[in-house]
Amino acid sequence: VKRILEDLAGFGGAPAFEHPLRVGAPNIGDRERFSARLDAAFARGWLSNDGPLAKEFERRVAQAAGTRYAVATCNATSALQLAIRAADLTGEIIVPSLTFAATAHVVSWLGLTPVFCDVDPLTGQIDPDHARTLIGPRTSAILAVHLWGRTAPAERLEAVARRHGLALFFDASHAFACTRGGRPVGGFGDAEIFSFHSTKFVNAFEGGALVTNDESLARRVQSIRNFGITAEDEVSHVGINAKMNEASAAMGLTSLDSIDRFVARNLDNYRRYRAGLAGVPGIRLIPFDEGERHNYQYVVIEVDPRRAGISRDTLRHLLHQENVLARRYFHPGCHRMAPYADRPPLPATEHLSERVLALPTGMSVTRTQVAKICEIIRVVVVNSQAIAERVPMEVGAR
Ligand code: T4K
């Protein structure tokens, strides 16, 4: 139990946890079922190229997303690129800056220009009003993000896209098995893209999928994913290899079998964080709308340094010393990363990226551990003045 400053690992106490607690530690389902699926693949002698496990995975992803088509890929980054190529996008694509670098990189990698959009300072979601002001003659699409598994304002983005004749895609890497207005994430815009990376709610080691109701888009993505092949000895498009292999599909299916268990744990952890951090000055848990379905995979707090008396980075430093490896998802905004650093400022993105901190959750984190993490944060904030006097200034800048 940590009660006073000297209990903290940064001030002479023992670290709260013997082993690191990581944001993004994988949710692992039933390992025997995984092994059985893998054994069946070995027995079939079919390990990739649209195998039966990948096809089954696609069926189940489409079902969860409420879409007609799902095309599984080797990761979400590739699926995003396939979407851009299949839709023949050109020129500029509007993307939020407060996201993982992949969202911006996929645009640049294909020779297009990402134009960075600001976010709502409370929710962190892309701001459709700002997006509208960024539309110019070269704009071909908006690529929005359902950040942290809360959802982007899809209806307003759809209205903007429709009015200006733009394509609209969603990077739904964080939002598998979530809903907005009761509708599953998956059916918004022209297509949505999920990540099934190991750190995600549903993991396939590495994996992704594009889901859509647009048959011709789905067919093109299917073909481009496999070298542009449309039939044996027939190549109709310039393509690439972005297929999902059978081992990943086996893992993805095994994860899908367990999503009720994963959500239950994540929801319990989220509620315990909410209760444990209630009333801690300057610490705001970014909420989920419990009227919707969420996967609760990203527990994110905003640290207001004036009210908490401590910066996000000092809090992170002290948590790391306790073996709580909190992450700055996402810092800085993409528009402040070296490849894009000549871009104009984005006030809300900069504000939030200096303040947000993702805390560990998922199947490897127990409710007792969550209670302990909350206790550490509370002790830090209560003692913020003494800490400010004793922690060297540069720690805050790390
Ligand atoms: N769009 C968005 C909005 C995304 O967040 C992402 C990926 C993408 C697109 C692209 O999706 P993919 O192409 O990857 O399918 C990690 C993941 O690698 C990345 O997939 C994810 N977002 C991002 C949010 O997190 P890093 O650079 O933070 O990875 P790393 O190595 O620092 O690990 C993250 C945390 O997870 C650490 O605390 C360690 C822990 N971890 C990681 C792995 C791989 C484990 O405990 N076990 C593991 O096996 O990017």
PDB file of C-alpha atoms in Angstrom, residues 26-225:
ATOM      1  CA  PRO A  26      -1.568  -9.163 -25.698  1.00  0.00           C
ATOM      2  CA  ASN A  27      -4.990 -10.583 -24.929  1.00  0.00           C
ATOM      3  CA  ILE A  28      -4.439 -14.295 -25.459  1.00  0.00           C
ATOM      4  CA  GLY A  29      -7.378 -16.621 -25.892  1.00  0.00           C
ATOM      5  CA  ASP A  30      -7.560 -20.405 -25.539  1.00  0.00           C
ATOM      6  CA  ARG A  31      -4.106 -21.671 -26.499  1.00  0.00           C
ATOM      7  CA  GLU A  32      -5.295 -25.238 -27.051  1.00  0.00           C
ATOM      8  CA  ARG A  33      -7.831 -24.094 -29.619  1.00  0.00           C
ATOM      9  CA  PHE A  34      -5.127 -22.052 -31.289  1.00  0.00           C
ATOM     10  CA  SER A  35      -2.825 -25.088 -31.431  1.00  0.00           C
ATOM     11  CA  ALA A  36      -5.643 -27.284 -32.772  1.00  0.00           C
ATOM     12  CA  ARG A  37      -6.309 -24.779 -35.565  1.00  0.00           C
ATOM     13  CA  LEU A  38      -2.617 -24.642 -36.391  1.00  0.00           C
ATOM     14  CA  ASP A  39      -2.379 -28.460 -36.424  1.00  0.00           C
ATOM     15  CA  ALA A  40      -5.321 -28.589 -38.838  1.00  0.00           C
ATOM     16  CA  ALA A  41      -3.538 -26.117 -41.129  1.00  0.00           C
ATOM     17  CA  PHE A  42      -0.402 -28.280 -41.070  1.00  0.00           C
ATOM     18  CA  ALA A  43      -2.484 -31.355 -41.854  1.00  0.00           C
ATOM     19  CA  ARG A  44      -4.124 -29.582 -44.805  1.00  0.00           C
ATOM     20  CA  GLY A  45      -0.778 -28.392 -46.095  1.00  0.00           C
ATOM     21  CA  TRP A  46      -2.303 -24.947 -46.721  1.00  0.00           C
ATOM     22  CA  LEU A  47      -0.610 -22.117 -44.849  1.00  0.00           C
ATOM     23  CA  SER A  48      -1.464 -18.895 -46.676  1.00  0.00           C
ATOM     24  CA  ASN A  49      -3.146 -17.500 -49.837  1.00  0.00           C
ATOM     25  CA  ASP A  50      -6.823 -17.261 -48.894  1.00  0.00           C
ATOM     26  CA  GLY A  51      -6.737 -20.378 -46.747  1.00  0.00           C
ATOM     27  CA  PRO A  52      -9.781 -21.737 -44.937  1.00  0.00           C
ATOM     28  CA  LEU A  53      -8.836 -20.101 -41.630  1.00  0.00           C
ATOM     29  CA  ALA A  54      -8.378 -16.687 -43.245  1.00  0.00           C
ATOM     30  CA  LYS A  55     -11.731 -17.091 -44.998  1.00  0.00           C
ATOM     31  CA  GLU A  56     -13.423 -18.064 -41.739  1.00  0.00           C
ATOM     32  CA  PHE A  57     -11.788 -15.096 -40.042  1.00  0.00           C
ATOM     33  CA  GLU A  58     -13.124 -12.795 -42.763  1.00  0.00           C
ATOM     34  CA  ARG A  59     -16.643 -14.184 -42.339  1.00  0.00           C
ATOM     35  CA  ARG A  60     -16.546 -13.574 -38.612  1.00  0.00           C
ATOM     36  CA  VAL A  61     -15.035 -10.093 -38.910  1.00  0.00           C
ATOM     37  CA  ALA A  62     -17.734  -9.097 -41.428  1.00  0.00           C
ATOM     38  CA  GLN A  63     -20.382 -10.464 -39.104  1.00  0.00           C
ATOM     39  CA  ALA A  64     -19.044  -8.470 -36.145  1.00  0.00           C
ATOM     40  CA  ALA A  65     -18.752  -5.334 -38.283  1.00  0.00           C
ATOM     41  CA  GLY A  66     -22.208  -5.785 -39.804  1.00  0.00           C
ATOM     42  CA  THR A  67     -20.769  -5.447 -43.315  1.00  0.00           C
ATOM     43  CA  ARG A  68     -21.142  -7.549 -46.471  1.00  0.00           C
ATOM     44  CA  TYR A  69     -17.401  -7.866 -47.049  1.00  0.00           C
ATOM     45  CA  ALA A  70     -14.245  -8.225 -44.995  1.00  0.00           C
ATOM     46  CA  VAL A  71     -10.825  -8.575 -46.600  1.00  0.00           C
ATOM     47  CA  ALA A  72      -8.157  -9.797 -44.176  1.00  0.00           C
ATOM     48  CA  THR A  73      -4.613  -8.487 -44.523  1.00  0.00           C
ATOM     49  CA  CYS A  74      -1.188  -8.906 -42.968  1.00  0.00           C
ATOM     50  CA  ASN A  75      -1.660  -5.694 -40.932  1.00  0.00           C
ATOM     51  CA  ALA A  76      -3.807  -2.557 -40.815  1.00  0.00           C
ATOM     52  CA  THR A  77      -1.146  -0.371 -42.425  1.00  0.00           C
ATOM     53  CA  SER A  78      -1.359  -2.490 -45.579  1.00  0.00           C
ATOM     54  CA  ALA A  79      -5.155  -2.511 -45.474  1.00  0.00           C
ATOM     55  CA  LEU A  80      -5.176   1.304 -45.312  1.00  0.00           C
ATOM     56  CA  GLN A  81      -2.859   1.450 -48.310  1.00  0.00           C
ATOM     57  CA  LEU A  82      -5.001  -0.997 -50.243  1.00  0.00           C
ATOM     58  CA  ALA A  83      -8.028   1.198 -49.560  1.00  0.00           C
ATOM     59  CA  ILE A  84      -6.279   4.283 -50.921  1.00  0.00           C
ATOM     60  CA  ARG A  85      -5.048   2.451 -54.022  1.00  0.00           C
ATOM     61  CA  ALA A  86      -8.314   0.632 -54.683  1.00  0.00           C
ATOM     62  CA  ALA A  87     -10.266   3.884 -54.480  1.00  0.00           C
ATOM     63  CA  ASP A  88      -7.771   5.584 -56.862  1.00  0.00           C
ATOM     64  CA  LEU A  89      -7.278   8.467 -54.454  1.00  0.00           C
ATOM     65  CA  THR A  90      -4.943  11.262 -55.486  1.00  0.00           C
ATOM     66  CA  GLY A  91      -3.631  14.585 -54.185  1.00  0.00           C
ATOM     67  CA  GLU A  92      -4.421  15.300 -50.544  1.00  0.00           C
ATOM     68  CA  ILE A  93      -6.121  13.268 -47.844  1.00  0.00           C
ATOM     69  CA  ILE A  94      -7.311  14.886 -44.628  1.00  0.00           C
ATOM     70  CA  VAL A  95      -6.193  12.923 -41.556  1.00  0.00           C
ATOM     71  CA  PRO A  96      -6.159  13.707 -37.846  1.00  0.00           C
ATOM     72  CA  SER A  97      -2.742  14.370 -36.376  1.00  0.00           C
ATOM     73  CA  LEU A  98      -3.560  12.838 -32.990  1.00  0.00           C
ATOM     74  CA  THR A  99      -3.098   9.225 -34.071  1.00  0.00           C
ATOM     75  CA  PHE A 100      -0.452   6.566 -34.558  1.00  0.00           C
ATOM     76  CA  ALA A 101       2.065   7.501 -37.278  1.00  0.00           C
ATOM     77  CA  ALA A 102       0.687   4.782 -39.564  1.00  0.00           C
ATOM     78  CA  THR A 103      -2.434   6.803 -40.397  1.00  0.00           C
ATOM     79  CA  ALA A 104      -0.341   9.609 -41.897  1.00  0.00           C
ATOM     80  CA  HIS A 105       2.401   7.389 -43.290  1.00  0.00           C
ATOM     81  CA  VAL A 106       0.104   5.318 -45.478  1.00  0.00           C
ATOM     82  CA  VAL A 107      -0.868   8.482 -47.315  1.00  0.00           C
ATOM     83  CA  SER A 108       2.726   9.704 -47.747  1.00  0.00           C
ATOM     84  CA  TRP A 109       4.024   6.262 -48.663  1.00  0.00           C
ATOM     85  CA  LEU A 110       1.713   6.238 -51.678  1.00  0.00           C
ATOM     86  CA  GLY A 111       2.933   9.662 -52.814  1.00  0.00           C
ATOM     87  CA  LEU A 112      -0.124  11.561 -51.612  1.00  0.00           C
ATOM     88  CA  THR A 113      -0.104  14.378 -49.048  1.00  0.00           C
ATOM     89  CA  PRO A 114      -1.637  13.992 -45.608  1.00  0.00           C
ATOM     90  CA  VAL A 115      -3.273  17.262 -44.530  1.00  0.00           C
ATOM     91  CA  PHE A 116      -3.542  17.319 -40.770  1.00  0.00           C
ATOM     92  CA  CYS A 117      -6.801  18.085 -39.042  1.00  0.00           C
ATOM     93  CA  ASP A 118      -7.306  19.163 -35.454  1.00  0.00           C
ATOM     94  CA  VAL A 119      -9.412  17.324 -32.896  1.00  0.00           C
ATOM     95  CA  ASP A 120     -12.084  18.043 -30.344  1.00  0.00           C
ATOM     96  CA  PRO A 121     -10.153  19.044 -27.209  1.00  0.00           C
ATOM     97  CA  LEU A 122     -12.418  16.970 -24.943  1.00  0.00           C
ATOM     98  CA  THR A 123     -12.853  13.761 -26.893  1.00  0.00           C
ATOM     99  CA  GLY A 124      -9.656  13.732 -28.984  1.00  0.00           C
ATOM    100  CA  GLN A 125     -11.755  12.847 -32.056  1.00  0.00           C
ATOM    101  CA  ILE A 126     -11.291  14.532 -35.453  1.00  0.00           C
ATOM    102  CA  ASP A 127     -13.082  17.879 -35.735  1.00  0.00           C
ATOM    103  CA  PRO A 128     -15.377  17.887 -38.836  1.00  0.00           C
ATOM    104  CA  ASP A 129     -15.603  21.695 -38.813  1.00  0.00           C
ATOM    105  CA  HIS A 130     -11.855  21.994 -39.090  1.00  0.00           C
ATOM    106  CA  ALA A 131     -11.787  19.216 -41.689  1.00  0.00           C
ATOM    107  CA  ARG A 132     -14.174  21.254 -43.848  1.00  0.00           C
ATOM    108  CA  THR A 133     -11.811  24.245 -43.835  1.00  0.00           C
ATOM    109  CA  LEU A 134      -8.967  22.044 -45.101  1.00  0.00           C
ATOM    110  CA  ILE A 135     -10.761  20.920 -48.250  1.00  0.00           C
ATOM    111  CA  GLY A 136      -9.149  22.264 -51.395  1.00  0.00           C
ATOM    112  CA  PRO A 137      -9.045  21.410 -55.106  1.00  0.00           C
ATOM    113  CA  ARG A 138      -6.587  18.527 -54.541  1.00  0.00           C
ATOM    114  CA  THR A 139      -8.488  16.893 -51.657  1.00  0.00           C
ATOM    115  CA  SER A 140      -9.757  13.428 -52.556  1.00  0.00           C
ATOM    116  CA  ALA A 141     -10.703  11.921 -49.187  1.00  0.00           C
ATOM    117  CA  ILE A 142     -10.975  12.103 -45.440  1.00  0.00           C
ATOM    118  CA  LEU A 143      -9.314   9.330 -43.460  1.00  0.00           C
ATOM    119  CA  ALA A 144     -10.745   9.636 -39.954  1.00  0.00           C
ATOM    120  CA  VAL A 145      -9.728   7.651 -36.881  1.00  0.00           C
ATOM    121  CA  HIS A 146     -11.902   6.166 -34.139  1.00  0.00           C
ATOM    122  CA  LEU A 147      -9.340   7.163 -31.545  1.00  0.00           C
ATOM    123  CA  TRP A 148      -8.867   4.931 -28.472  1.00  0.00           C
ATOM    124  CA  GLY A 149     -11.980   2.907 -29.408  1.00  0.00           C
ATOM    125  CA  ARG A 150     -14.269   5.867 -28.824  1.00  0.00           C
ATOM    126  CA  THR A 151     -15.828   6.801 -32.157  1.00  0.00           C
ATOM    127  CA  ALA A 152     -15.249   9.692 -34.539  1.00  0.00           C
ATOM    128  CA  PRO A 153     -18.279  11.882 -35.400  1.00  0.00           C
ATOM    129  CA  ALA A 154     -19.100   9.685 -38.377  1.00  0.00           C
ATOM    130  CA  GLU A 155     -22.441  11.225 -39.365  1.00  0.00           C
ATOM    131  CA  ARG A 156     -21.014  14.742 -39.573  1.00  0.00           C
ATOM    132  CA  LEU A 157     -17.998  13.478 -41.512  1.00  0.00           C
ATOM    133  CA  GLU A 158     -20.304  11.614 -43.895  1.00  0.00           C
ATOM    134  CA  ALA A 159     -22.224  14.854 -44.497  1.00  0.00           C
ATOM    135  CA  VAL A 160     -18.995  16.788 -45.216  1.00  0.00           C
ATOM    136  CA  ALA A 161     -17.706  14.042 -47.536  1.00  0.00           C
ATOM    137  CA  ARG A 162     -21.001  13.840 -49.403  1.00  0.00           C
ATOM    138  CA  ARG A 163     -21.279  17.606 -49.856  1.00  0.00           C
ATOM    139  CA  HIS A 164     -17.755  17.882 -51.266  1.00  0.00           C
ATOM    140  CA  GLY A 165     -17.692  14.634 -53.246  1.00  0.00           C
ATOM    141  CA  LEU A 166     -14.903  13.117 -51.138  1.00  0.00           C
ATOM    142  CA  ALA A 167     -14.240   9.504 -50.286  1.00  0.00           C
ATOM    143  CA  LEU A 168     -14.429   8.742 -46.560  1.00  0.00           C
ATOM    144  CA  PHE A 169     -12.475   6.008 -44.830  1.00  0.00           C
ATOM    145  CA  PHE A 170     -12.113   5.204 -41.160  1.00  0.00           C
ATOM    146  CA  ASP A 171      -8.992   3.925 -39.496  1.00  0.00           C
ATOM    147  CA  ALA A 172     -10.850   1.749 -37.006  1.00  0.00           C
ATOM    148  CA  SER A 173      -7.676   0.099 -35.689  1.00  0.00           C
ATOM    149  CA  HIS A 174      -8.804   0.726 -32.099  1.00  0.00           C
ATOM    150  CA  ALA A 175     -12.513   0.160 -32.555  1.00  0.00           C
ATOM    151  CA  PHE A 176     -13.217  -3.461 -33.421  1.00  0.00           C
ATOM    152  CA  ALA A 177     -16.489  -4.648 -31.817  1.00  0.00           C
ATOM    153  CA  CYS A 178     -17.598  -1.104 -30.937  1.00  0.00           C
ATOM    154  CA  THR A 179     -20.777   0.698 -31.902  1.00  0.00           C
ATOM    155  CA  ARG A 180     -21.821   4.260 -32.649  1.00  0.00           C
ATOM    156  CA  GLY A 181     -25.496   5.121 -32.309  1.00  0.00           C
ATOM    157  CA  GLY A 182     -26.056   1.385 -31.919  1.00  0.00           C
ATOM    158  CA  ARG A 183     -24.505   0.685 -35.352  1.00  0.00           C
ATOM    159  CA  PRO A 184     -21.384  -1.457 -35.410  1.00  0.00           C
ATOM    160  CA  VAL A 185     -18.162   0.248 -36.400  1.00  0.00           C
ATOM    161  CA  GLY A 186     -17.426  -1.129 -39.857  1.00  0.00           C
ATOM    162  CA  GLY A 187     -20.311   0.235 -41.890  1.00  0.00           C
ATOM    163  CA  PHE A 188     -19.446   3.938 -41.779  1.00  0.00           C
ATOM    164  CA  GLY A 189     -18.008   5.753 -44.803  1.00  0.00           C
ATOM    165  CA  ASP A 190     -16.775   3.879 -47.877  1.00  0.00           C
ATOM    166  CA  ALA A 191     -14.805   1.385 -45.826  1.00  0.00           C
ATOM    167  CA  GLU A 192     -13.269   0.932 -42.397  1.00  0.00           C
ATOM    168  CA  ILE A 193      -9.986  -0.690 -41.473  1.00  0.00           C
ATOM    169  CA  PHE A 194      -9.266  -2.744 -38.357  1.00  0.00           C
ATOM    170  CA  SER A 195      -5.922  -3.667 -36.834  1.00  0.00           C
ATOM    171  CA  PHE A 196      -5.392  -7.078 -35.310  1.00  0.00           C
ATOM    172  CA  HIS A 197      -1.891  -6.351 -34.085  1.00  0.00           C
ATOM    173  CA  SER A 198      -0.796  -8.112 -30.876  1.00  0.00           C
ATOM    174  CA  THR A 199      -1.510  -4.982 -28.860  1.00  0.00           C
ATOM    175  CA  LYS A 200      -5.077  -4.702 -30.084  1.00  0.00           C
ATOM    176  CA  PHE A 201      -8.308  -5.918 -28.509  1.00  0.00           C
ATOM    177  CA  VAL A 202      -8.469  -8.838 -30.954  1.00  0.00           C
ATOM    178  CA  ASN A 203      -5.033  -9.951 -32.023  1.00  0.00           C
ATOM    179  CA  ALA A 204      -3.767 -12.119 -34.850  1.00  0.00           C
ATOM    180  CA  PHE A 205      -0.074 -11.600 -33.925  1.00  0.00           C
ATOM    181  CA  GLU A 206      -0.135  -9.162 -36.850  1.00  0.00           C
ATOM    182  CA  GLY A 207      -3.191  -8.605 -38.956  1.00  0.00           C
ATOM    183  CA  GLY A 208      -5.745  -6.231 -40.337  1.00  0.00           C
ATOM    184  CA  ALA A 209      -8.943  -6.133 -42.336  1.00  0.00           C
ATOM    185  CA  LEU A 210     -10.834  -3.793 -44.571  1.00  0.00           C
ATOM    186  CA  VAL A 211     -14.601  -4.014 -44.189  1.00  0.00           C
ATOM    187  CA  THR A 212     -17.117  -2.479 -46.548  1.00  0.00           C
ATOM    188  CA  ASN A 213     -20.530  -2.853 -48.148  1.00  0.00           C
ATOM    189  CA  ASP A 214     -19.140  -1.798 -51.532  1.00  0.00           C
ATOM    190  CA  GLU A 215     -18.723  -4.920 -53.643  1.00  0.00           C
ATOM    191  CA  SER A 216     -16.452  -3.449 -56.302  1.00  0.00           C
ATOM    192  CA  LEU A 217     -14.145  -1.892 -53.690  1.00  0.00           C
ATOM    193  CA  ALA A 218     -13.965  -5.216 -51.832  1.00  0.00           C
ATOM    194  CA  ARG A 219     -13.104  -7.091 -55.051  1.00  0.00           C
ATOM    195  CA  ARG A 220     -10.384  -4.636 -55.994  1.00  0.00           C
ATOM    196  CA  VAL A 221      -8.869  -4.786 -52.507  1.00  0.00           C
ATOM    197  CA  GLN A 222      -8.980  -8.592 -52.620  1.00  0.00           C
ATOM    198  CA  SER A 223      -7.118  -8.598 -55.886  1.00  0.00           C
ATOM    199  CA  ILE A 224      -4.540  -5.895 -55.042  1.00  0.00           C
ATOM    200  CA  ARG A 225      -3.809  -7.704 -51.777  1.00  0.00           C
TER     201      ARG A 225
END
